[in-house]
XYZ file of C-alpha atoms in Angstrom:
680
model
C 61.495 206.109 18.652
C 58.772 207.773 20.902
C 55.857 208.629 18.349
C 53.221 210.473 20.809
C 54.365 213.990 19.890
C 52.051 214.325 16.983
C 49.050 213.193 19.112
C 46.466 215.801 20.433
C 45.312 213.873 23.457
C 46.812 215.904 26.445
C 47.388 212.460 28.228
C 49.886 210.987 25.500
C 51.548 214.104 25.194
C 52.246 214.092 28.599
C 54.551 211.022 27.883
C 56.024 212.211 24.237
C 59.339 213.101 26.028
C 59.683 209.489 27.641
C 62.287 207.141 26.729
C 59.897 204.777 25.904
C 59.013 203.893 22.793
C 55.582 204.798 23.067
C 52.835 204.435 19.678
C 49.601 204.998 19.980
C 46.818 202.661 20.010
C 46.442 202.040 15.914
C 47.037 199.402 13.184
C 50.569 200.104 12.834
C 51.758 199.607 16.195
C 49.491 196.173 15.873
C 51.102 195.382 12.734
C 54.520 196.298 13.794
C 54.051 193.893 16.790
C 53.158 191.301 14.350
C 56.195 191.607 12.146
C 58.574 191.617 14.924
C 57.097 188.716 16.900
C 56.829 191.105 19.822
C 54.733 190.821 22.666
C 52.626 194.264 23.344
C 52.403 196.439 26.849
C 49.443 198.535 26.421
C 49.239 201.400 29.175
C 46.382 203.100 29.617
C 45.575 206.212 31.848
C 44.028 209.744 31.649
C 45.718 213.223 32.101
C 44.728 213.930 35.421
C 45.195 210.575 36.789
C 47.586 210.964 39.775
C 48.993 207.345 39.713
C 49.403 207.580 36.141
C 51.654 210.800 36.726
C 53.732 208.752 39.860
C 54.457 205.709 37.592
C 55.574 208.212 34.707
C 58.159 209.534 36.920
C 58.899 206.686 38.819
C 59.321 204.114 35.528
C 58.433 205.813 32.548
C 60.870 208.616 32.950
C 63.647 206.277 33.630
C 66.084 205.051 30.753
C 67.288 201.652 32.445
C 63.315 200.505 32.374
C 62.625 202.536 29.449
C 65.131 200.306 27.946
C 63.862 196.995 28.966
C 60.590 197.887 27.746
C 61.871 198.585 24.360
C 64.073 195.581 23.847
C 61.230 192.911 24.666
C 57.960 195.135 23.729
C 55.961 197.130 21.541
C 55.013 199.694 23.649
C 51.852 201.684 23.222
C 50.023 204.186 25.227
C 46.178 204.498 25.119
C 44.081 207.679 26.666
C 40.843 205.791 28.049
C 38.933 208.553 27.445
C 39.567 208.512 23.888
C 39.315 205.312 23.575
C 36.782 203.805 26.016
C 36.644 200.454 23.705
C 40.202 199.668 24.313
C 40.248 200.455 27.698
C 37.166 198.121 28.643
C 38.713 194.830 27.157
C 41.844 195.522 28.731
C 40.385 195.970 32.028
C 38.433 193.038 32.123
C 41.282 191.103 31.472
C 42.765 192.872 34.572
C 39.622 192.309 36.785
C 39.573 188.486 35.824
C 43.356 188.300 36.866
C 43.046 190.121 40.139
C 39.679 190.869 40.950
C 39.975 194.555 40.792
C 41.245 197.432 38.311
C 41.845 200.796 38.107
C 44.636 203.187 36.725
C 47.090 203.510 35.501
C 46.300 200.153 33.844
C 48.865 197.845 32.152
C 48.469 195.149 29.733
C 50.447 192.554 28.382
C 49.363 191.162 24.757
C 50.335 188.626 22.278
C 51.279 190.607 19.198
C 47.564 189.637 17.769
C 45.889 191.741 20.612
C 45.032 189.105 23.100
C 45.596 189.955 26.646
C 47.765 187.270 28.759
C 48.265 189.286 32.008
C 47.475 192.663 33.566
C 47.978 194.935 36.593
C 47.700 198.653 37.490
C 50.453 200.285 39.343
C 53.937 198.519 39.864
C 56.538 200.359 42.127
C 59.968 200.981 40.640
C 60.928 198.858 43.464
C 59.490 195.871 45.217
C 56.681 197.348 47.887
C 53.761 197.808 48.958
C 52.930 193.746 48.507
C 53.647 194.278 44.935
C 56.686 193.289 42.609
C 58.896 196.114 40.720
C 57.881 197.374 37.392
C 60.999 195.916 36.043
C 60.557 192.385 37.682
C 57.135 192.078 36.235
C 58.314 193.165 32.905
C 61.537 190.989 32.633
C 59.449 187.807 34.093
C 57.186 188.131 31.496
C 59.415 189.068 28.364
C 61.164 185.350 29.848
C 57.671 183.476 29.744
C 56.942 185.230 26.096
C 60.200 184.014 24.624
C 60.854 180.395 26.603
C 57.118 179.012 27.525
C 54.751 180.916 24.677
C 52.596 178.100 25.111
C 51.488 178.851 28.756
C 51.053 182.521 27.828
C 48.701 181.835 24.483
C 46.487 179.513 26.615
C 46.170 182.092 28.956
C 45.062 184.763 26.437
C 42.806 181.854 25.199
C 41.151 181.645 28.709
C 40.909 185.196 29.154
C 39.519 186.377 25.600
C 36.719 183.933 26.180
C 36.132 184.719 29.341
C 36.012 188.533 28.269
C 33.488 187.592 25.310
C 31.238 185.600 27.735
C 31.040 188.378 30.438
C 28.125 189.946 29.176
C 26.517 186.732 28.895
C 26.904 185.392 32.023
C 25.502 188.352 33.861
C 22.843 188.487 31.791
C 21.834 184.625 32.751
C 20.785 185.703 36.279
C 17.086 185.383 36.657
C 15.048 187.511 38.708
C 13.997 185.860 41.552
C 10.885 188.248 41.786
C 7.701 187.061 40.227
C 6.119 190.869 40.174
C 7.361 194.148 40.041
C 6.722 194.944 43.482
C 8.371 191.831 44.889
C 11.232 193.051 42.732
C 11.492 196.436 43.607
C 10.979 195.938 47.575
C 13.955 193.036 47.475
C 16.040 195.267 45.370
C 15.662 198.457 47.507
C 16.207 196.599 50.646
C 19.580 195.562 49.380
C 20.354 199.144 48.480
C 19.443 200.249 51.595
C 21.510 197.859 53.460
C 24.762 199.230 51.668
C 23.964 202.483 53.075
C 26.134 204.382 55.256
C 23.827 205.826 57.666
C 26.697 207.198 59.828
C 28.471 209.238 57.304
C 26.287 209.253 54.046
C 26.420 207.565 50.943
C 27.804 203.909 49.975
C 30.693 202.067 51.351
C 33.576 202.771 52.681
C 37.191 204.453 51.805
C 37.580 205.345 48.964
C 34.320 207.099 48.779
C 32.808 207.855 45.837
C 29.343 210.136 45.136
C 27.626 207.533 43.436
C 24.588 209.958 42.268
C 23.336 207.218 40.392
C 22.242 205.065 43.384
C 21.400 208.435 44.950
C 18.988 208.937 42.159
C 17.487 205.427 42.503
C 16.491 205.785 46.089
C 15.007 209.435 45.691
C 13.160 207.818 42.656
C 11.293 205.134 44.666
C 11.193 207.519 47.654
C 8.731 209.896 45.540
C 6.881 207.245 43.709
C 5.907 205.580 46.611
C 5.900 207.937 49.216
C 8.789 206.117 51.008
C 10.234 209.381 53.252
C 13.521 207.094 54.606
C 14.292 206.656 51.060
C 14.213 210.193 50.202
C 15.591 211.208 53.355
C 18.646 209.023 52.775
C 19.350 210.578 49.036
C 18.653 214.168 50.921
C 21.213 212.838 53.554
C 23.791 211.369 51.178
C 24.231 214.834 48.825
C 24.110 216.657 52.360
C 27.123 214.849 54.006
C 28.975 215.505 50.452
C 28.093 219.253 50.281
C 29.602 219.751 53.845
C 32.209 217.503 53.039
C 35.833 218.329 51.676
C 34.677 216.716 48.236
C 33.269 220.005 47.645
C 34.850 222.867 46.851
C 33.492 225.852 49.121
C 35.081 228.782 47.485
C 34.984 227.675 43.975
C 32.148 225.470 43.475
C 32.379 221.868 41.922
C 33.068 218.306 43.350
C 36.149 216.466 43.204
C 35.954 212.676 41.835
C 36.136 210.636 45.442
C 37.694 211.157 48.769
C 40.107 208.782 50.175
C 38.756 208.548 53.432
C 34.802 207.637 54.296
C 33.747 210.613 55.910
C 34.296 212.986 52.647
C 36.753 215.103 54.379
C 40.031 214.500 52.500
C 39.289 214.298 48.728
C 41.356 213.495 45.715
C 41.708 216.519 44.102
C 40.825 216.268 40.129
C 37.722 217.288 39.085
C 35.954 215.442 36.210
C 33.096 217.081 34.114
C 31.108 214.086 34.693
C 30.711 213.803 37.763
C 29.796 217.251 38.310
C 27.060 217.017 35.328
C 25.744 213.990 36.976
C 25.516 215.619 40.582
C 24.184 218.864 39.116
C 21.417 216.580 37.439
C 20.517 214.767 41.523
C 20.894 218.234 43.085
C 18.195 219.384 40.722
C 16.176 216.747 41.484
C 16.590 216.894 45.130
C 15.763 220.927 45.036
C 12.718 219.908 43.146
C 11.677 217.318 45.889
C 12.746 219.028 48.867
C 13.904 222.856 48.496
C 17.060 223.603 50.105
C 19.402 226.969 50.127
C 22.488 224.159 49.820
C 21.333 223.030 47.139
C 20.452 225.895 45.382
C 23.610 227.429 46.235
C 25.530 224.477 44.713
C 24.104 224.203 41.519
C 24.593 228.222 41.612
C 28.244 227.639 42.453
C 29.189 224.336 40.487
C 27.563 226.051 37.227
C 30.001 229.026 38.297
C 33.026 226.831 38.232
C 32.004 225.642 35.224
C 31.756 228.593 33.361
C 34.883 230.200 34.635
C 37.452 227.164 35.129
C 35.953 224.272 32.403
C 34.516 226.219 29.249
C 36.390 225.608 26.211
C 37.396 228.747 23.729
C 35.237 227.339 21.034
C 32.305 226.223 22.980
C 31.938 223.157 25.249
C 33.663 221.873 28.440
C 36.442 220.448 29.046
C 37.061 217.170 30.687
C 38.890 217.657 33.540
C 41.293 219.749 35.849
C 44.273 217.771 37.769
C 44.572 216.870 41.310
C 48.087 218.390 41.368
C 49.597 221.993 40.955
C 52.805 222.691 40.872
C 53.637 219.151 41.767
C 51.392 219.112 44.697
C 48.537 217.166 45.305
C 45.718 219.767 46.254
C 48.336 222.415 46.642
C 45.622 225.115 44.689
C 42.715 224.182 47.066
C 44.449 223.866 50.603
C 45.392 226.727 53.353
C 46.942 227.264 56.638
C 45.636 228.936 59.175
C 48.554 231.353 58.570
C 47.590 231.938 55.066
C 44.324 233.098 55.976
C 45.170 235.142 59.002
C 47.062 236.899 56.681
C 44.247 237.777 53.807
C 41.087 238.466 56.641
C 40.492 240.420 59.381
C 41.122 238.568 62.593
C 37.422 238.304 63.382
C 36.944 237.270 59.850
C 39.559 234.544 59.819
C 38.158 232.913 63.020
C 34.925 232.866 61.910
C 36.431 231.140 58.422
C 38.170 228.765 60.983
C 35.297 227.677 62.989
C 32.928 227.323 59.916
C 35.412 225.345 57.865
C 37.226 223.172 60.034
C 40.867 225.265 59.865
C 43.437 224.295 62.467
C 47.074 225.563 63.275
C 47.905 221.784 63.189
C 46.064 221.269 59.777
C 43.707 218.715 59.132
C 45.112 216.602 56.368
C 48.778 214.525 55.684
C 50.457 217.913 54.638
C 51.828 219.627 57.754
C 49.202 222.594 58.999
C 47.460 222.539 55.717
C 43.807 222.321 55.874
C 40.894 221.222 53.400
C 37.818 223.127 53.748
C 34.862 221.507 55.104
C 31.942 221.906 57.246
C 31.968 219.972 60.669
C 29.223 222.158 62.274
C 26.403 224.690 60.872
C 26.527 228.329 60.925
C 24.060 228.405 63.716
C 26.456 226.817 65.847
C 29.142 228.673 65.009
C 27.255 232.123 65.409
C 26.680 231.505 68.635
C 29.666 230.579 69.828
C 31.511 233.459 68.428
C 28.271 235.497 69.547
C 26.840 236.608 66.249
C 23.871 237.438 65.027
C 23.295 235.029 62.076
C 22.561 237.229 59.594
C 25.879 239.278 60.422
C 27.546 235.720 60.265
C 26.518 234.972 56.797
C 27.467 238.219 55.291
C 30.789 238.203 56.975
C 31.206 234.487 55.594
C 30.460 235.382 52.025
C 32.472 238.133 52.318
C 35.560 236.552 53.186
C 34.890 233.650 51.234
C 35.300 235.637 48.461
C 38.293 237.342 49.552
C 39.790 233.797 49.779
C 38.851 232.759 46.473
C 40.053 235.468 44.783
C 43.489 234.924 46.399
C 43.313 231.308 45.367
C 42.799 232.318 41.823
C 46.117 233.676 41.897
C 47.583 230.921 42.675
C 49.143 228.350 39.580
C 46.194 226.534 38.667
C 45.862 222.812 37.884
C 46.501 221.360 35.023
C 43.889 220.564 32.920
C 42.614 218.200 29.877
C 40.859 220.275 27.086
C 39.360 217.282 25.505
C 35.549 218.145 24.219
C 34.100 214.783 25.136
C 30.699 213.987 23.510
C 29.512 211.875 26.309
C 30.294 213.855 29.135
C 29.086 216.934 27.700
C 25.726 215.497 26.685
C 25.406 214.611 30.170
C 25.952 218.254 31.254
C 22.980 219.170 29.155
C 20.616 216.720 31.107
C 22.103 218.277 34.037
C 20.999 221.604 33.471
C 17.609 220.415 32.527
C 16.843 219.953 35.911
C 18.709 222.755 37.315
C 16.259 224.771 35.172
C 13.371 222.862 36.454
C 14.361 223.100 39.951
C 15.017 227.109 39.848
C 13.120 228.610 36.895
C 16.403 230.557 35.829
C 16.473 230.413 32.209
C 19.830 230.685 32.309
C 20.263 227.259 32.902
C 17.974 226.307 29.793
C 20.170 228.718 27.567
C 23.440 227.339 28.658
C 21.637 223.576 28.404
C 20.416 224.572 24.307
C 23.601 226.098 23.418
C 25.737 223.301 24.512
C 23.388 220.893 22.431
C 24.367 223.712 19.538
C 28.076 223.370 20.285
C 28.228 219.551 20.269
C 25.987 219.730 16.874
C 28.384 221.749 15.537
C 31.946 220.378 16.565
C 31.447 217.312 17.063
C 29.171 216.005 14.160
C 30.627 215.976 10.634
C 29.130 214.958 7.290
C 26.023 213.338 9.571
C 28.639 211.437 11.170
C 29.163 211.890 14.926
C 32.320 211.403 17.237
C 33.502 210.799 20.605
C 35.679 213.806 20.997
C 37.498 217.207 19.566
C 41.193 217.648 20.751
C 43.015 220.852 19.914
C 40.751 221.324 16.701
C 40.890 217.298 15.448
C 38.049 214.990 15.672
C 38.695 211.597 17.497
C 37.202 208.102 16.919
C 33.743 207.900 16.125
C 31.180 208.252 18.708
C 30.607 205.370 20.730
C 27.757 203.777 22.500
C 28.242 205.812 25.754
C 28.334 208.815 23.818
C 24.814 208.371 21.548
C 22.871 206.965 24.380
C 23.783 210.524 26.496
C 23.215 212.120 23.513
C 19.796 210.671 22.850
C 19.139 211.218 26.738
C 20.066 214.693 26.442
C 17.700 215.308 23.846
C 15.118 213.996 25.471
C 15.628 215.759 28.408
C 15.859 219.098 26.287
C 12.746 218.133 24.821
C 10.697 217.997 28.374
C 11.571 221.592 29.397
C 11.718 222.997 26.158
C 8.412 220.902 24.537
C 10.284 221.040 21.197
C 8.705 217.719 19.947
C 11.453 217.653 16.962
C 14.129 217.309 19.380
C 12.607 213.976 20.632
C 10.955 212.740 17.738
C 13.807 213.573 14.711
C 17.066 214.025 17.035
C 16.747 211.571 19.614
C 14.765 208.872 17.338
C 17.472 209.511 14.516
C 20.483 208.749 17.452
C 18.233 205.302 18.802
C 17.670 204.323 15.206
C 21.500 204.235 14.176
C 22.261 202.524 17.901
C 19.538 199.862 17.077
C 21.082 199.207 13.377
C 24.801 199.652 14.074
C 25.753 198.945 17.752
C 23.260 195.538 17.943
C 24.723 192.282 18.977
C 24.175 190.183 15.918
C 23.542 187.068 17.502
C 20.041 189.022 18.493
C 20.970 189.657 21.980
C 19.280 192.554 23.767
C 22.236 194.682 24.431
C 24.727 196.806 22.252
C 28.457 196.826 21.930
C 30.255 199.567 23.081
C 31.472 200.158 19.564
C 30.184 199.035 16.317
C 31.626 195.018 15.737
C 32.184 195.908 12.400
C 35.860 196.771 11.603
C 37.105 196.627 15.197
C 41.001 196.190 16.017
C 40.412 194.609 19.184
C 40.373 190.658 20.371
C 36.883 190.879 21.500
C 33.644 193.326 20.758
C 33.208 194.923 24.418
C 29.677 195.171 26.174
C 29.770 197.351 29.465
C 26.509 196.635 31.728
C 27.654 198.236 34.821
C 26.839 201.728 36.085
C 30.035 203.327 37.974
C 30.618 206.726 37.754
C 29.332 206.851 34.589
C 25.826 205.349 33.734
C 26.505 202.979 30.870
C 25.495 203.198 27.559
C 23.414 200.416 27.485
C 21.604 201.484 30.608
C 20.945 204.710 29.146
C 19.867 202.923 25.918
C 17.177 201.189 27.647
C 16.072 204.437 28.714
C 15.677 206.230 26.138
C 14.009 203.390 23.656
C 11.394 203.210 27.023
C 11.143 207.115 26.828
C 10.990 207.558 23.208
C 8.337 204.951 22.699
C 5.836 206.375 24.997
C 6.244 209.508 22.790
C 6.225 208.232 19.428
C 4.147 204.996 20.282
C 6.417 203.082 18.040
C 6.300 199.091 19.247
C 9.860 198.295 18.506
C 11.312 201.028 21.313
C 9.265 199.375 23.498
C 9.856 195.768 22.913
C 14.145 196.296 22.649
C 13.798 198.667 26.171
C 11.355 195.965 27.641
C 13.873 193.018 26.757
C 16.795 195.022 28.129
C 15.638 195.896 31.220
C 14.049 191.909 31.833
C 17.652 190.794 31.027
C 19.226 193.117 33.279
C 16.489 192.298 36.132
C 18.323 189.605 38.615
C 21.564 191.466 38.088
C 19.953 194.519 38.977
C 18.229 193.083 42.190
C 21.510 191.371 43.229
C 23.774 194.219 43.049
C 21.472 197.491 43.005
C 24.407 199.839 43.715
C 26.067 198.948 40.901
C 23.417 199.168 38.334
C 22.057 202.531 39.722
C 20.417 204.007 36.104
C 19.237 200.616 35.460
C 17.373 200.890 38.977
C 15.658 204.096 38.457
C 14.272 203.132 34.777
C 13.177 199.875 36.192
C 11.408 201.922 39.032
C 9.526 203.969 36.819
C 8.828 201.708 34.057
C 6.757 199.716 36.904
C 4.284 202.059 37.479
C 1.645 202.914 35.411
C 2.487 205.925 32.931
C 1.217 209.123 33.392
C 0.797 211.594 30.896
C -0.380 215.281 30.643
C -0.738 216.288 27.164
C -1.576 220.055 26.293
C -2.820 221.437 22.994
C -4.002 224.587 21.518
C -2.582 228.249 21.646
C 0.066 228.759 24.147
C 0.239 225.180 24.803
C 4.156 225.298 25.598
C 4.030 228.150 27.581
C 1.158 226.337 30.096
C 3.647 223.287 30.152
C 6.779 225.243 31.994
C 4.453 225.687 34.383
C 3.831 222.463 35.343
C 7.901 221.668 35.557
C 8.560 223.213 39.535
C 7.657 219.973 41.072
C 9.464 217.032 41.106
C 7.129 214.068 39.498
C 9.338 211.400 38.231
C 7.861 209.348 35.209
C 5.266 211.816 33.930
C 5.344 212.989 30.674
C 4.363 216.334 29.408
C 3.506 217.122 25.917
C 2.637 220.149 24.445
C 1.529 221.102 20.965
C 0.479 224.379 19.667
C -0.287 222.724 15.947
C -1.879 219.310 15.181
C 1.245 216.339 14.229
C 0.401 213.432 13.016
C 3.645 211.861 14.184
C 2.142 212.154 18.040
C -0.228 209.603 18.975
C -0.813 211.226 22.404
C -1.778 214.547 20.501
C -3.956 213.343 17.867
C -8.072 214.378 17.768
C -7.081 216.324 20.782
C -6.431 219.639 19.220
C -8.704 222.632 18.795
C -7.597 226.108 17.356
C -9.206 228.402 19.469
C -8.511 226.850 23.212
C -6.293 225.259 25.267
C -6.973 222.121 26.553
C -5.130 219.674 29.447
C -5.362 216.612 28.927
C -4.718 213.836 32.262
C -3.698 210.265 31.587
C -2.714 207.525 34.082
C -2.691 203.817 32.908
C -3.932 204.485 29.330
C -6.934 205.984 30.890
C -7.714 209.725 30.298
C -9.639 212.134 32.004
C -11.709 214.430 30.376
C -10.237 217.356 29.009
C -9.984 220.683 31.232
C -9.376 224.199 30.086
C -7.190 225.610 33.087
C -4.200 224.664 35.043
C -5.871 224.694 38.162
C -8.053 222.152 36.871
C -5.239 220.026 35.299
C -3.190 220.219 39.047
C -5.949 218.737 40.898
C -6.199 216.020 38.350
C -2.192 215.472 38.392
C -1.640 216.412 42.504
C -5.391 214.821 43.683
C -3.822 215.195 47.526
């Protein structure tokens, strides 16, 4: 019978009452398939996945469909957020078969776990140019019984393809012979994919792609390329004015179904908001804007109000649906607004947020709030002084938000996920730099403590905590994001132990346990020892999340500069060199790799501050975006920090500014140091 009732994953529990005899992924389910000589269906999704819900209602809750599945297959449900390794392997099979992927992901396996077929959503009846789910399972069950040899051959091909996928990608050689040529070609290719009319990259559906925007900003500031800087700002402004941003409650939805940023798929993911906070902080440092400041403030308020878990840390996601209707919690009719606000305030809201009687999306008379015009134009049209319009608008937004919070909220996924929370730490470190508000420093340091308290046990890190139970051991993505979080915390607190004890121990563990046994430059998603999967997964693409490999490469190169250890530098440079060709050809798919490559390609710069009050003095250098500048501050002599050796005087503060392994003479004031760092 269905065995999901004892699980803690919200996604698995959503399927606990299905008539399908679901099992959780594990050795027992795999052993059952081998013993019964039955093929396996692995259905993978996550709790806030809209089409996962649709397929459940249409097929997995249907008794006739369930009977077919139970008769012919061992059926396994997987929460992709808890088991990214399982998801990665079978997603690669799906992409190899169809050229695409997504969730729900439905893979068909031989009893030993090798995939022979995979697809995504299937309707209950033939439509959308897709066969029905019943047709698919009936056909594949028949093939397994009547022509198993062909399925075994297909499984062999797919498994070889999965095992060699990363190797094929790494065989792409860079065409450029030097960094400047490589950078020029890569940035030209990245800009070719930019949507100059609507902001961002690509068409519908449209994703934030914050990592690609960060690469534009990094290159723009490093090389005074104002066009790249402008595009990074343009892309973020398009999102902030669009429906992907929640104009009442703060926070960003996962993507929009259109190319204009107007119609969101309303689920909100922790990782998107963590990465967008990081980008907002950098943008605000580079070119301060009240819109950036407000978005940082509002998104943080939303995280604390709606995403904070009772025991500390932040939940994984909020669903798109409430009361069974997508977007119901976030959308408005003009009539609803008119009943809550005075007539002139309702008119102001309608003009500023594009609200109409007919509505602006698929639900009749229902509106998604977005900003089609700026407030100056609205104030002029309504003959209002701008300051009065701002005051009225803020008051009206507060009233609407209070009414919204009385609605039935979307469902929540309460998993505490290590990687996503570590990304949030990094995001808040950049918000602290951008605003100088101690609140963000406190949020980042408190979250670091929570992760150490709740996701570390007996010296081992774990992927997630759900309903009081620890999940699988941490994956590469978790460890890499955690190392980066420690380094980002060091960069604002100047606590060298965060980098040289915490980050170093994490990086050393990854080097020891996650490395490819053949000496390859990359790391497996999980340690290869003891895996129950048919292949060891390697993830290289930066998609909605930065890949664990790109984050590890960045952490290695940063740690090498602080520690002076050659092994970190050598491995990081080896990884970057192996990826250079792929980055050049597909830069929007490797945004995090690209940013790290851009930083590594310029002469290193350091500001070293020693002596009494060094850490306090260092904090005053955080208010400008200087990508690649390493700031080290130490009030006591430390032998494990090469940059501070022989640079400490007990009775005075000294500032050392170095570039490209050449140091200026020390100076004794912040003003003198700034003149050396920013000579223009």
